[in-house]
Every structure is written in structure tokens, then in C-alpha cells.
mmCIF file of C-alpha atoms in Angstrom:
data_model
loop_
_atom_site.group_PDB
_atom_site.id
_atom_site.type_symbol
_atom_site.label_atom_id
_atom_site.label_comp_id
_atom_site.label_asym_id
_atom_site.label_seq_id
_atom_site.Cartn_x
_atom_site.Cartn_y
_atom_site.Cartn_z
ATOM 1 C CA UNK A 1 -1.466 31.936 -23.906
ATOM 2 C CA UNK A 2 0.515 28.994 -25.090
ATOM 3 C CA UNK A 3 -0.744 26.472 -27.694
ATOM 4 C CA UNK A 4 -2.172 23.836 -25.214
ATOM 5 C CA UNK A 5 -4.248 26.352 -23.264
ATOM 6 C CA UNK A 6 -5.581 27.991 -26.378
ATOM 7 C CA UNK A 7 -6.621 24.729 -27.976
ATOM 8 C CA UNK A 8 -8.093 23.581 -24.624
ATOM 9 C CA UNK A 9 -10.141 26.714 -24.499
ATOM 10 C CA UNK A 10 -11.528 25.971 -27.937
ATOM 11 C CA UNK A 11 -12.212 22.309 -27.047
ATOM 12 C CA UNK A 12 -14.156 23.290 -24.019
ATOM 13 C CA UNK A 13 -16.305 25.628 -26.088
ATOM 14 C CA UNK A 14 -17.323 22.745 -28.396
ATOM 15 C CA UNK A 15 -17.913 20.046 -25.932
ATOM 16 C CA UNK A 16 -21.527 19.318 -24.780
ATOM 17 C CA UNK A 17 -21.044 17.927 -21.330
ATOM 18 C CA UNK A 18 -24.667 17.322 -20.788
ATOM 19 C CA UNK A 19 -24.431 14.538 -23.392
ATOM 20 C CA UNK A 20 -21.528 12.733 -21.743
ATOM 21 C CA UNK A 21 -19.447 12.435 -24.884
ATOM 22 C CA UNK A 22 -17.698 9.078 -25.544
ATOM 23 C CA UNK A 23 -13.856 8.767 -25.583
ATOM 24 C CA UNK A 24 -13.968 8.510 -29.334
ATOM 25 C CA UNK A 25 -15.876 11.759 -29.758
ATOM 26 C CA UNK A 26 -13.386 13.496 -27.381
ATOM 27 C CA UNK A 27 -10.461 12.153 -29.581
ATOM 28 C CA UNK A 28 -12.038 13.326 -32.890
ATOM 29 C CA UNK A 29 -12.923 16.827 -31.340
ATOM 30 C CA UNK A 30 -9.256 17.237 -30.172
ATOM 31 C CA UNK A 31 -7.859 16.145 -33.588
ATOM 32 C CA UNK A 32 -10.344 18.489 -35.536
ATOM 33 C CA UNK A 33 -9.735 21.408 -33.225
ATOM 34 C CA UNK A 34 -5.936 20.918 -33.461
ATOM 35 C CA UNK A 35 -6.231 20.928 -37.314
ATOM 36 C CA UNK A 36 -8.143 24.183 -37.307
ATOM 37 C CA UNK A 37 -5.710 25.667 -34.912
ATOM 38 C CA UNK A 38 -2.638 24.620 -36.886
ATOM 39 C CA UNK A 39 -3.948 26.407 -40.052
ATOM 40 C CA UNK A 40 -2.664 29.578 -38.483
ATOM 41 C CA UNK A 41 -0.135 28.218 -35.975
ATOM 42 C CA UNK A 42 2.936 26.083 -36.831
ATOM 43 C CA UNK A 43 3.261 22.950 -34.558
ATOM 44 C CA UNK A 44 5.724 20.128 -35.487
ATOM 45 C CA UNK A 45 4.402 16.570 -36.029
ATOM 46 C CA UNK A 46 6.229 15.455 -32.894
ATOM 47 C CA UNK A 47 4.752 18.225 -30.835
ATOM 48 C CA UNK A 48 1.219 17.552 -32.252
ATOM 49 C CA UNK A 49 1.462 13.953 -31.159
ATOM 50 C CA UNK A 50 2.600 14.996 -27.722
ATOM 51 C CA UNK A 51 0.089 17.775 -27.386
ATOM 52 C CA UNK A 52 -2.741 15.451 -28.534
ATOM 53 C CA UNK A 53 -2.088 13.106 -25.768
ATOM 54 C CA UNK A 54 -1.734 15.833 -23.208
ATOM 55 C CA UNK A 55 -5.019 17.432 -24.241
ATOM 56 C CA UNK A 56 -6.907 14.046 -24.143
ATOM 57 C CA UNK A 57 -5.481 13.382 -20.534
ATOM 58 C CA UNK A 58 -6.483 16.935 -19.491
ATOM 59 C CA UNK A 59 -10.058 16.689 -20.856
ATOM 60 C CA UNK A 60 -10.925 13.017 -20.165
ATOM 61 C CA UNK A 61 -8.350 11.757 -17.705
ATOM 62 C CA UNK A 62 -6.106 13.098 -14.928
ATOM 63 C CA UNK A 63 -4.218 15.797 -16.783
ATOM 64 C CA UNK A 64 -0.256 15.320 -16.523
ATOM 65 C CA UNK A 65 -0.725 12.925 -13.678
ATOM 66 C CA UNK A 66 -1.994 10.387 -16.179
ATOM 67 C CA UNK A 67 1.454 10.203 -17.903
ATOM 68 C CA UNK A 68 3.063 9.208 -14.502
ATOM 69 C CA UNK A 69 0.319 6.526 -13.797
ATOM 70 C CA UNK A 70 1.048 4.996 -17.277
ATOM 71 C CA UNK A 71 4.767 4.636 -16.442
ATOM 72 C CA UNK A 72 4.856 1.148 -14.714
ATOM 73 C CA UNK A 73 8.431 1.890 -13.292
ATOM 74 C CA UNK A 74 7.141 4.700 -11.160
ATOM 75 C CA UNK A 75 6.317 3.394 -7.733
ATOM 76 C CA UNK A 76 5.498 6.702 -5.958
ATOM 77 C CA UNK A 77 4.192 10.215 -7.228
ATOM 78 C CA UNK A 78 4.561 13.116 -4.867
ATOM 79 C CA UNK A 79 2.810 16.390 -5.814
ATOM 80 C CA UNK A 80 3.527 19.332 -3.526
ATOM 81 C CA UNK A 81 1.301 21.904 -4.929
ATOM 82 C CA UNK A 82 0.932 22.675 -8.608
ATOM 83 C CA UNK A 83 4.447 23.529 -9.243
ATOM 84 C CA UNK A 84 6.455 20.787 -7.433
ATOM 85 C CA UNK A 85 6.296 17.088 -8.441
ATOM 86 C CA UNK A 86 8.560 14.275 -7.482
ATOM 87 C CA UNK A 87 8.545 10.638 -8.420
ATOM 88 C CA UNK A 88 10.223 7.495 -7.198
ATOM 89 C CA UNK A 89 11.742 4.949 -9.631
ATOM 90 C CA UNK A 90 13.898 1.947 -8.441
ATOM 91 C CA UNK A 91 13.847 3.327 -4.939
ATOM 92 C CA UNK A 92 15.359 6.765 -5.861
ATOM 93 C CA UNK A 93 13.568 10.137 -5.904
ATOM 94 C CA UNK A 94 13.659 12.405 -8.947
ATOM 95 C CA UNK A 95 12.244 15.930 -9.367
ATOM 96 C CA UNK A 96 10.197 16.549 -12.497
ATOM 97 C CA UNK A 97 9.973 19.678 -14.626
ATOM 98 C CA UNK A 98 6.321 19.295 -15.364
ATOM 99 C CA UNK A 99 3.731 21.348 -13.391
ATOM 100 C CA UNK A 100 0.002 21.875 -13.410
ATOM 101 C CA UNK A 101 -1.329 24.895 -15.186
ATOM 102 C CA UNK A 102 -2.936 26.192 -11.905
ATOM 103 C CA UNK A 103 -3.887 25.353 -8.289
ATOM 104 C CA UNK A 104 -7.489 25.028 -9.665
ATOM 105 C CA UNK A 105 -6.513 22.438 -12.188
ATOM 106 C CA UNK A 106 -4.744 20.348 -9.512
ATOM 107 C CA UNK A 107 -7.682 20.581 -7.215
ATOM 108 C CA UNK A 108 -10.008 19.407 -10.119
ATOM 109 C CA UNK A 109 -7.846 16.348 -10.596
ATOM 110 C CA UNK A 110 -8.032 15.636 -6.876
ATOM 111 C CA UNK A 111 -11.694 16.008 -6.855
ATOM 112 C CA UNK A 112 -12.008 13.514 -9.821
ATOM 113 C CA UNK A 113 -10.000 11.024 -7.839
ATOM 114 C CA UNK A 114 -12.031 11.561 -4.661
ATOM 115 C CA UNK A 115 -15.291 11.430 -6.521
ATOM 116 C CA UNK A 116 -14.480 8.056 -8.069
ATOM 117 C CA UNK A 117 -13.758 6.572 -4.564
ATOM 118 C CA UNK A 118 -16.896 8.029 -3.017
ATOM 119 C CA UNK A 119 -14.838 10.371 -0.915
ATOM 120 C CA UNK A 120 -15.378 14.015 -0.144
ATOM 121 C CA UNK A 121 -12.428 16.350 0.282
ATOM 122 C CA UNK A 122 -12.876 20.048 1.021
ATOM 123 C CA UNK A 123 -11.980 22.612 3.685
ATOM 124 C CA UNK A 124 -14.231 20.883 6.200
ATOM 125 C CA UNK A 125 -12.526 17.455 5.496
ATOM 126 C CA UNK A 126 -9.189 18.427 4.064
ATOM 127 C CA UNK A 127 -7.380 14.912 4.621
ATOM 128 C CA UNK A 128 -8.543 11.979 2.560
ATOM 129 C CA UNK A 129 -7.365 8.440 1.863
ATOM 130 C CA UNK A 130 -8.572 6.966 -1.395
ATOM 131 C CA UNK A 131 -7.377 4.558 -4.198
ATOM 132 C CA UNK A 132 -7.337 4.670 -7.983
ATOM 133 C CA UNK A 133 -9.084 2.014 -10.274
ATOM 134 C CA UNK A 134 -5.706 0.244 -10.645
ATOM 135 C CA UNK A 135 -5.448 -0.109 -6.760
ATOM 136 C CA UNK A 136 -2.925 2.658 -6.253
ATOM 137 C CA UNK A 137 -3.100 4.265 -2.782
ATOM 138 C CA UNK A 138 -3.871 7.992 -2.599
ATOM 139 C CA UNK A 139 -3.444 10.406 0.102
ATOM 140 C CA UNK A 140 -4.894 13.994 -0.173
ATOM 141 C CA UNK A 141 -4.163 17.056 1.966
ATOM 142 C CA UNK A 142 -5.904 20.227 1.078
ATOM 143 C CA UNK A 143 -6.168 23.779 2.532
ATOM 144 C CA UNK A 144 -6.222 25.066 5.165
ATOM 145 C CA UNK A 145 -3.926 22.216 6.365
ATOM 146 C CA UNK A 146 -1.651 22.264 3.374
ATOM 147 C CA UNK A 147 0.143 25.476 3.198
ATOM 148 C CA UNK A 148 1.978 25.162 -0.211
ATOM 149 C CA UNK A 149 -1.079 24.066 -2.237
ATOM 150 C CA UNK A 150 -2.935 20.783 -2.529
ATOM 151 C CA UNK A 151 -0.824 17.860 -1.715
ATOM 152 C CA UNK A 152 -1.338 14.570 -3.459
ATOM 153 C CA UNK A 153 0.761 11.428 -2.811
ATOM 154 C CA UNK A 154 0.163 8.286 -4.688
ATOM 155 C CA UNK A 155 1.744 4.819 -3.825
ATOM 156 C CA UNK A 156 1.565 2.516 -6.752
ATOM 157 C CA UNK A 157 1.529 -1.185 -6.849
ATOM 158 C CA UNK A 158 2.395 -3.583 -9.841
ATOM 159 C CA UNK A 159 -0.438 -4.867 -11.846
ATOM 160 C CA UNK A 160 0.585 -8.390 -11.036
ATOM 161 C CA UNK A 161 1.350 -8.806 -7.280
ATOM 162 C CA UNK A 162 4.852 -9.548 -6.393
ATOM 163 C CA UNK A 163 4.959 -12.982 -5.070
ATOM 164 C CA UNK A 164 7.403 -14.990 -2.913
ATOM 165 C CA UNK A 165 9.345 -16.265 -5.936
ATOM 166 C CA UNK A 166 10.094 -12.629 -6.950
ATOM 167 C CA UNK A 167 11.099 -11.624 -3.457
ATOM 168 C CA UNK A 168 13.506 -14.472 -3.453
ATOM 169 C CA UNK A 169 14.881 -13.627 -6.829
ATOM 170 C CA UNK A 170 15.525 -9.857 -5.851
ATOM 171 C CA UNK A 171 17.135 -10.994 -2.526
ATOM 172 C CA UNK A 172 14.440 -9.764 -0.104
ATOM 173 C CA UNK A 173 14.513 -13.178 1.744
ATOM 174 C CA UNK A 174 16.195 -16.528 1.099
ATOM 175 C CA UNK A 175 14.235 -19.636 -0.214
ATOM 176 C CA UNK A 176 14.673 -21.443 3.150
ATOM 177 C CA UNK A 177 13.159 -18.587 5.089
ATOM 178 C CA UNK A 178 10.305 -18.380 2.604
ATOM 179 C CA UNK A 179 9.757 -22.070 3.044
ATOM 180 C CA UNK A 180 9.638 -21.650 6.795
ATOM 181 C CA UNK A 181 7.064 -18.867 6.595
ATOM 182 C CA UNK A 182 4.977 -20.988 4.161
ATOM 183 C CA UNK A 183 4.636 -23.653 6.744
ATOM 184 C CA UNK A 184 3.745 -21.147 9.495
ATOM 185 C CA UNK A 185 0.959 -19.631 7.254
ATOM 186 C CA UNK A 186 -0.482 -23.036 6.403
ATOM 187 C CA UNK A 187 -0.274 -24.065 10.018
ATOM 188 C CA UNK A 188 -2.353 -21.097 11.038
ATOM 189 C CA UNK A 189 0.160 -18.995 12.957
ATOM 190 C CA UNK A 190 -0.880 -15.469 13.699
ATOM 191 C CA UNK A 191 1.614 -13.272 12.043
ATOM 192 C CA UNK A 192 2.415 -9.524 12.380
ATOM 193 C CA UNK A 193 4.520 -7.780 9.657
ATOM 194 C CA UNK A 194 6.366 -4.744 11.003
ATOM 195 C CA UNK A 195 8.541 -2.227 9.388
ATOM 196 C CA UNK A 196 9.067 1.554 8.440
ATOM 197 C CA UNK A 197 7.449 3.567 5.821
ATOM 198 C CA UNK A 198 8.221 2.175 2.355
ATOM 199 C CA UNK A 199 9.677 -1.157 3.745
ATOM 200 C CA UNK A 200 7.300 -3.305 1.736
ATOM 201 C CA UNK A 201 4.872 -4.399 4.314
ATOM 202 C CA UNK A 202 1.813 -4.454 2.104
ATOM 203 C CA UNK A 203 3.747 -6.210 -0.711
ATOM 204 C CA UNK A 204 4.991 -8.753 1.771
ATOM 205 C CA UNK A 205 1.575 -9.379 3.117
ATOM 206 C CA UNK A 206 0.236 -9.925 -0.436
ATOM 207 C CA UNK A 207 3.009 -12.466 -1.013
ATOM 208 C CA UNK A 208 2.446 -14.299 2.190
ATOM 209 C CA UNK A 209 -1.350 -14.544 1.389
ATOM 210 C CA UNK A 210 -0.330 -16.906 -1.551
ATOM 211 C CA UNK A 211 0.392 -19.619 1.010
ATOM 212 C CA UNK A 212 -3.185 -19.557 2.462
ATOM 213 C CA UNK A 213 -5.028 -22.664 1.527
ATOM 214 C CA UNK A 214 -7.680 -21.922 -1.070
ATOM 215 C CA UNK A 215 -10.436 -23.843 0.776
ATOM 216 C CA UNK A 216 -10.522 -21.257 3.542
ATOM 217 C CA UNK A 217 -12.819 -18.292 3.975
ATOM 218 C CA UNK A 218 -10.859 -14.991 4.193
ATOM 219 C CA UNK A 219 -11.995 -11.589 5.320
ATOM 220 C CA UNK A 220 -9.752 -8.600 4.418
ATOM 221 C CA UNK A 221 -10.114 -5.267 6.223
ATOM 222 C CA UNK A 222 -8.392 -2.003 5.046
ATOM 223 C CA UNK A 223 -8.558 1.722 5.092
ATOM 224 C CA UNK A 224 -8.019 1.881 1.403
ATOM 225 C CA UNK A 225 -8.220 -1.312 -0.478
ATOM 226 C CA UNK A 226 -4.765 -2.263 -1.589
ATOM 227 C CA UNK A 227 -4.402 -6.064 -1.038
ATOM 228 C CA UNK A 228 -4.463 -8.288 -4.237
ATOM 229 C CA UNK A 229 -5.462 -11.725 -2.946
ATOM 230 C CA UNK A 230 -6.435 -13.537 -6.125
ATOM 231 C CA UNK A 231 -6.095 -17.391 -5.274
ATOM 232 C CA UNK A 232 -8.885 -17.573 -2.573
ATOM 233 C CA UNK A 233 -12.465 -18.147 -3.997
ATOM 234 C CA UNK A 234 -14.243 -17.529 -0.557
ATOM 235 C CA UNK A 235 -12.868 -14.013 -0.212
ATOM 236 C CA UNK A 236 -14.644 -10.976 1.361
ATOM 237 C CA UNK A 237 -12.997 -7.540 1.016
ATOM 238 C CA UNK A 238 -14.085 -4.696 3.196
ATOM 239 C CA UNK A 239 -13.080 -1.009 3.339
ATOM 240 C CA UNK A 240 -13.580 1.758 5.817
ATOM 241 C CA UNK A 241 -15.599 4.710 5.098
ATOM 242 C CA UNK A 242 -15.299 8.336 6.252
ATOM 243 C CA UNK A 243 -18.031 10.586 7.298
ATOM 244 C CA UNK A 244 -19.329 12.892 4.483
ATOM 245 C CA UNK A 245 -21.336 16.012 4.096
ATOM 246 C CA UNK A 246 -24.440 13.897 3.131
ATOM 247 C CA UNK A 247 -24.637 12.540 6.653
ATOM 248 C CA UNK A 248 -23.071 9.178 6.160
ATOM 249 C CA UNK A 249 -21.576 7.871 9.362
ATOM 250 C CA UNK A 250 -17.970 6.721 9.416
ATOM 251 C CA UNK A 251 -17.230 2.924 9.364
ATOM 252 C CA UNK A 252 -13.878 2.217 11.120
ATOM 253 C CA UNK A 253 -11.646 -0.723 11.106
ATOM 254 C CA UNK A 254 -12.888 -1.429 14.508
ATOM 255 C CA UNK A 255 -16.375 -1.618 13.242
ATOM 256 C CA UNK A 256 -15.316 -3.992 10.328
ATOM 257 C CA UNK A 257 -13.304 -6.384 12.575
ATOM 258 C CA UNK A 258 -16.317 -6.719 14.843
ATOM 259 C CA UNK A 259 -18.616 -7.467 11.799
ATOM 260 C CA UNK A 260 -16.106 -9.890 10.220
ATOM 261 C CA UNK A 261 -16.425 -12.131 13.414
ATOM 262 C CA UNK A 262 -20.119 -12.727 12.477
ATOM 263 C CA UNK A 263 -19.138 -13.677 8.953
ATOM 264 C CA UNK A 264 -17.651 -17.156 9.851
ATOM 265 C CA UNK A 265 -14.152 -16.302 8.883
ATOM 266 C CA UNK A 266 -11.235 -18.683 8.957
ATOM 267 C CA UNK A 267 -8.703 -15.840 8.884
ATOM 268 C CA UNK A 268 -8.941 -12.166 9.169
ATOM 269 C CA UNK A 269 -6.397 -9.984 7.288
ATOM 270 C CA UNK A 270 -6.187 -6.266 8.435
ATOM 271 C CA UNK A 271 -4.175 -4.306 6.059
ATOM 272 C CA UNK A 272 -2.522 -2.164 8.832
ATOM 273 C CA UNK A 273 -3.190 -1.569 12.644
ATOM 274 C CA UNK A 274 -2.573 1.999 13.639
ATOM 275 C CA UNK A 275 -4.717 2.616 16.702
ATOM 276 C CA UNK A 276 -7.458 1.117 18.896
ATOM 277 C CA UNK A 277 -8.354 -1.470 16.355
ATOM 278 C CA UNK A 278 -5.278 -3.375 17.570
ATOM 279 C CA UNK A 279 -7.318 -4.723 20.580
ATOM 280 C CA UNK A 280 -10.127 -5.970 18.359
ATOM 281 C CA UNK A 281 -7.586 -7.754 16.157
ATOM 282 C CA UNK A 282 -5.885 -9.240 19.175
ATOM 283 C CA UNK A 283 -9.279 -10.474 20.564
ATOM 284 C CA UNK A 284 -10.018 -12.131 17.271
ATOM 285 C CA UNK A 285 -6.762 -13.849 17.168
ATOM 286 C CA UNK A 286 -7.369 -15.069 20.730
ATOM 287 C CA UNK A 287 -10.846 -16.380 19.947
ATOM 288 C CA UNK A 288 -10.155 -19.077 17.356
ATOM 289 C CA UNK A 289 -9.264 -17.102 14.236
ATOM 290 C CA UNK A 290 -5.835 -18.744 13.791
ATOM 291 C CA UNK A 291 -3.742 -17.591 10.788
ATOM 292 C CA UNK A 292 -4.760 -13.994 10.774
ATOM 293 C CA UNK A 293 -2.248 -11.492 9.546
ATOM 294 C CA UNK A 294 -1.712 -7.756 9.731
ATOM 295 C CA UNK A 295 1.038 -5.132 9.439
ATOM 296 C CA UNK A 296 2.195 -2.248 11.597
ATOM 297 C CA UNK A 297 4.707 0.639 11.679
ATOM 298 C CA UNK A 298 7.758 -0.012 13.784
ATOM 299 C CA UNK A 299 11.585 0.241 13.861
ATOM 300 C CA UNK A 300 12.089 -3.320 15.123
ATOM 301 C CA UNK A 301 10.127 -6.266 16.174
ATOM 302 C CA UNK A 302 10.596 -5.271 19.856
ATOM 303 C CA UNK A 303 9.380 -1.807 19.012
ATOM 304 C CA UNK A 304 6.340 -3.291 17.343
ATOM 305 C CA UNK A 305 5.237 -4.899 20.665
ATOM 306 C CA UNK A 306 5.628 -1.563 22.485
ATOM 307 C CA UNK A 307 3.567 0.147 19.801
ATOM 308 C CA UNK A 308 0.867 -2.535 20.107
ATOM 309 C CA UNK A 309 0.528 -1.793 23.852
ATOM 310 C CA UNK A 310 0.200 1.900 23.036
ATOM 311 C CA UNK A 311 -2.443 1.255 20.316
ATOM 312 C CA UNK A 312 -4.539 -1.009 22.660
ATOM 313 C CA UNK A 313 -4.574 1.726 25.355
ATOM 314 C CA UNK A 314 -5.972 4.185 22.760
ATOM 315 C CA UNK A 315 -9.148 2.018 22.781
ATOM 316 C CA UNK A 316 -9.447 0.786 26.357
ATOM 317 C CA UNK A 317 -7.926 1.578 29.658
ATOM 318 C CA UNK A 318 -6.407 -1.840 30.559
ATOM 319 C CA UNK A 319 -3.748 -2.946 32.968
ATOM 320 C CA UNK A 320 -0.398 -3.193 31.157
ATOM 321 C CA UNK A 321 -0.111 -6.767 32.216
ATOM 322 C CA UNK A 322 -3.469 -7.614 30.654
ATOM 323 C CA UNK A 323 -2.530 -6.001 27.421
ATOM 324 C CA UNK A 324 0.750 -7.898 27.252
ATOM 325 C CA UNK A 325 -1.028 -11.093 27.939
ATOM 326 C CA UNK A 326 -3.319 -10.427 25.050
ATOM 327 C CA UNK A 327 -0.465 -9.706 22.813
ATOM 328 C CA UNK A 328 1.620 -12.658 23.994
ATOM 329 C CA UNK A 329 -1.242 -15.100 23.501
ATOM 330 C CA UNK A 330 -2.552 -13.611 20.253
ATOM 331 C CA UNK A 331 0.489 -13.097 18.167
ATOM 332 C CA UNK A 332 2.776 -15.978 17.300
ATOM 333 C CA UNK A 333 5.340 -14.436 14.897
ATOM 334 C CA UNK A 334 6.628 -10.989 13.923
ATOM 335 C CA UNK A 335 8.283 -10.630 10.635
ATOM 336 C CA UNK A 336 10.260 -7.279 10.590
ATOM 337 C CA UNK A 337 11.206 -5.738 7.241
ATOM 338 C CA UNK A 338 13.574 -2.917 6.425
ATOM 339 C CA UNK A 339 14.725 -0.510 3.737
ATOM 340 C CA UNK A 340 18.449 -0.524 3.748
ATOM 341 C CA UNK A 341 20.809 2.322 2.747
ATOM 342 C CA UNK A 342 21.129 0.966 -0.843
ATOM 343 C CA UNK A 343 17.341 1.198 -1.104
ATOM 344 C CA UNK A 344 16.808 -2.563 -1.154
ATOM 345 C CA UNK A 345 13.969 -4.059 1.079
ATOM 346 C CA UNK A 346 14.771 -7.027 2.983
ATOM 347 C CA UNK A 347 13.437 -9.239 5.837
ATOM 348 C CA UNK A 348 15.603 -8.260 8.692
ATOM 349 C CA UNK A 349 14.263 -10.636 11.495
ATOM 350 C CA UNK A 350 11.760 -13.327 12.164
ATOM 351 C CA UNK A 351 10.763 -13.346 15.779
ATOM 352 C CA UNK A 352 8.756 -15.816 17.741
ATOM 353 C CA UNK A 353 6.455 -14.705 20.693
ATOM 354 C CA UNK A 354 7.123 -17.064 23.545
ATOM 355 C CA UNK A 355 4.614 -15.815 26.088
ATOM 356 C CA UNK A 356 4.871 -13.797 29.344
ATOM 357 C CA UNK A 357 7.625 -14.083 31.893
ATOM 358 C CA UNK A 358 7.772 -11.867 34.925
ATOM 359 C CA UNK A 359 5.367 -9.352 33.510
ATOM 360 C CA UNK A 360 7.369 -9.034 30.125
ATOM 361 C CA UNK A 361 6.617 -10.467 26.636
ATOM 362 C CA UNK A 362 9.414 -13.021 26.010
ATOM 363 C CA UNK A 363 10.624 -13.379 22.372
ATOM 364 C CA UNK A 364 13.225 -15.271 20.505
ATOM 365 C CA UNK A 365 14.725 -14.556 17.184
ATOM 366 C CA UNK A 366 14.447 -17.398 14.659
ATOM 367 C CA UNK A 367 16.133 -15.508 11.768
ATOM 368 C CA UNK A 368 18.110 -12.297 11.785
ATOM 369 C CA UNK A 369 19.912 -10.431 8.883
ATOM 370 C CA UNK A 370 23.560 -10.144 9.296
ATOM 371 C CA UNK A 371 25.331 -7.619 7.309
ATOM 372 C CA UNK A 372 28.843 -8.405 5.904
ATOM 373 C CA UNK A 373 29.454 -5.208 3.889
ATOM 374 C CA UNK A 374 31.088 -2.068 5.323
ATOM 375 C CA UNK A 375 29.296 1.264 5.557
ATOM 376 C CA UNK A 376 31.350 2.519 2.579
ATOM 377 C CA UNK A 377 29.949 -0.157 0.368
ATOM 378 C CA UNK A 378 27.238 1.051 -1.993
ATOM 379 C CA UNK A 379 25.510 -2.299 -2.037
ATOM 380 C CA UNK A 380 24.532 -3.928 1.220
ATOM 381 C CA UNK A 381 25.693 -7.500 1.495
ATOM 382 C CA UNK A 382 24.501 -9.937 4.128
ATOM 383 C CA UNK A 383 22.402 -12.910 4.768
ATOM 384 C CA UNK A 384 19.281 -13.883 6.887
ATOM 385 C CA UNK A 385 20.999 -16.183 9.321
ATOM 386 C CA UNK A 386 19.191 -18.936 11.252
ATOM 387 C CA UNK A 387 19.523 -18.406 15.015
ATOM 388 C CA UNK A 388 17.102 -20.659 16.961
ATOM 389 C CA UNK A 389 14.584 -23.359 16.290
ATOM 390 C CA UNK A 390 10.865 -22.633 16.590
ATOM 391 C CA UNK A 391 9.711 -23.374 20.125
ATOM 392 C CA UNK A 392 5.947 -23.461 19.657
ATOM 393 C CA UNK A 393 5.216 -26.290 17.145
ATOM 394 C CA UNK A 394 1.846 -27.419 18.282
ATOM 395 C CA UNK A 395 -0.130 -25.697 15.322
ATOM 396 C CA UNK A 396 2.286 -27.381 12.864
ATOM 397 C CA UNK A 397 1.709 -30.718 14.544
ATOM 398 C CA UNK A 398 -2.084 -30.160 14.398
ATOM 399 C CA UNK A 399 -1.779 -29.432 10.674
ATOM 400 C CA UNK A 400 0.521 -32.550 10.228
ATOM 401 C CA UNK A 401 3.480 -30.693 8.775
ATOM 402 C CA UNK A 402 5.801 -30.294 11.680
ATOM 403 C CA UNK A 403 8.148 -32.935 10.026
ATOM 404 C CA UNK A 404 8.689 -30.588 7.044
ATOM 405 C CA UNK A 405 10.527 -27.872 9.199
ATOM 406 C CA UNK A 406 13.819 -27.088 7.585
ATOM 407 C CA UNK A 407 15.551 -23.939 8.833
ATOM 408 C CA UNK A 408 18.390 -23.382 6.385
ATOM 409 C CA UNK A 409 20.101 -24.705 3.271
#
């Protein structure tokens, strides 16, 4: 048995868990136990420091996972069973040499995370979405679904939300496009942010929310709370709930959208639409809740419209023409994001929904990213080019800001 496991065994023998020992007591116990152990076993000072931290993380926190969570440069943690760990830094994946001591230890860490989020994960409910105290998004898949051990995926977010100025600085969108979007948000346009996995939809939604006037009442609805809206005093945050073994009934996004309509919201922000709740969001957008924002997975702005049609059909059997009418009258703007081959995230297109024409949803591109680099170039070069003026300006006029529209430099 290695030093860590032997010292850990001795520590567990001494801890009286019934008294809920404080952090300071655990630290003192670890130090004393290591001192006793080192009387008969040589451990270098450097290894003692490292081992002391590992032991504290194992006993009090989330074992070796804690080290990754404390590294602010890590944006994604992927644990594929106890012996396979990958992390993402600066958009690139790296395999780590560390591993959990056993499958049981990894399961214990997962149960700690789930318990803090009031979630239950077991064979009866092997798939769970949750979040950590710092807002990081967690997805868990356990046996019998996961075949190579418990699977834990953590999407991390910066402590300070990335705002529009940062997105401009890193080249995700130009300042003139940001100013255009600011006017649309202030004017109360209904906006849907589309993109693939990892394209930055939640980050962009957070950034756009900075433009919402602080005098409004905002309701946010999410599967797992990730949004970090801080400048709105009159803010209500709601999160779904899964059914559990204690008999709690599930609370879905559909339930929360319907409830939010009775809470006098100025705007409703849904973290992501994936299914039948799309119909409820569209109905909210069509009944006076202008300025609502949400996100959805899609490969393009046009693909987002097709996916919305499919989502609505999951909840109600409606004629396709009626569904398209709901979409065309509810959504004003689609902002499509993409993750390019050099791992950068950019706004690729801003599309205006113009309405229905001959049974089809008519759209117009306001801005579109035009690449200038060749496929051999490591860094993608290009610009979000202005294509067409905004057609529907009534909301801007009602807000008294239509005269501020400037489309490019």
C-alpha cells in the first residue's frame, strides 16, 4: 500500500464523523498523522506538501478533482471512469496521468456533488445534470448506462462572467456588431442564440444580458443554473427538478415557463431550449414578453429554425404552417455562433426573421462572417461583414433609439 492510502487509512480511523469536524481539525489531524507516519517512513518535504494537500482534498473535498477545479485555466473536465481523465485548456484537450484510487472513490465524489445539488444518482436514475457551488455545469452518467465506469463531465465558467468588451477584445465579434446587438436588446427584440456544442452560447447569453435595462423584471429558467446575471436587481432565477426516490415530482422547463407568466416578467430568459418547451417560449414571446432570449443547438441559423419546428412538434401536434407562423412572429433575431478550426469562437451570422411567405419562414442576413484565410492557415482570419439593413425597426422606434443604428465602422 502506498504512502497516501496508508496515511488515509490511519486518518479515517481517527476521525469522529458523528461530530462533523471542522476544516481546521481535519488539517491538524492530517498534519499529526503524517508526522507520526514519517517517523518510520521517509517522505521528502516537497512530497509532504503535495501529499498533505491531496489528503485534505480526499477527506474534505472532491479528491483529485479538486486540483482541476482550482485551476482557473481549465474550462472542461472529462472523467471517463477512474483511470481516464482529460481536461480542456485554451480550447485544446489534454490527457492527464492522474487517476482515482478506485471506481468506488469516483462514485463517492459523484455522490457528494449530487447530494449538494439535491440530486439523486443511482442505477434507477443513472443520468443526472447538476452544478457545483461555483456554478460549473456537471453531467453524470453511471452504470448500467456507462460501460467503462462512472462518467463525469464538468463545464467550467469564469468567476467573473465574460462581458461584451472581452468578446470584442478576443475577436469573437466586432464592436459595431456589439453596438447593433445592444440596441436590439434595449429595444426588446426576441433573440435566439444558436450554435454547436462548445460554441459559447451560454457565455454569449450572459454577455448580452448586460444590455438589459436594470429597471426591468427578469425571470431566468434553466435545467442547471449557469447564468450569471448580476446587474438586474429585480431578478428571479428558477431551475428544473428531477424526480427522486423520495417521491418528488419532476419540475420541467415547460412548468417553469408557464409559472413565470404569472410572475409579471418583463423578459423571460431560458438557458436552452431542447424540446417541447420551445412551444411555451414562443407563446410567451408572442404574448407581450418582448426582449426574451434563449439558446439552442444548431449548425446554422436556418438549421435552428428547422430544429424549432421539430421541438414544437414534440409538445403538440400542430400543422407545420401554424408552427412556422409562431416562430416567425415570435423570434426577431437569430445570432449564430461557431467554433472554428483554430478553436476560436466567433459570431458567424446575425439573421433577421422577416415573417412568412408562401408557407416558408423568410430570413435576411444582417451580418455574416467572411473568412479570408486559407485552409492551410493555422489561425482563421476574417471579418463579420455587414450585409443588409434591419427591416423591422418598429421596436427600436417605440424605444426611441432607431436613430442610433450604425451597422459598421
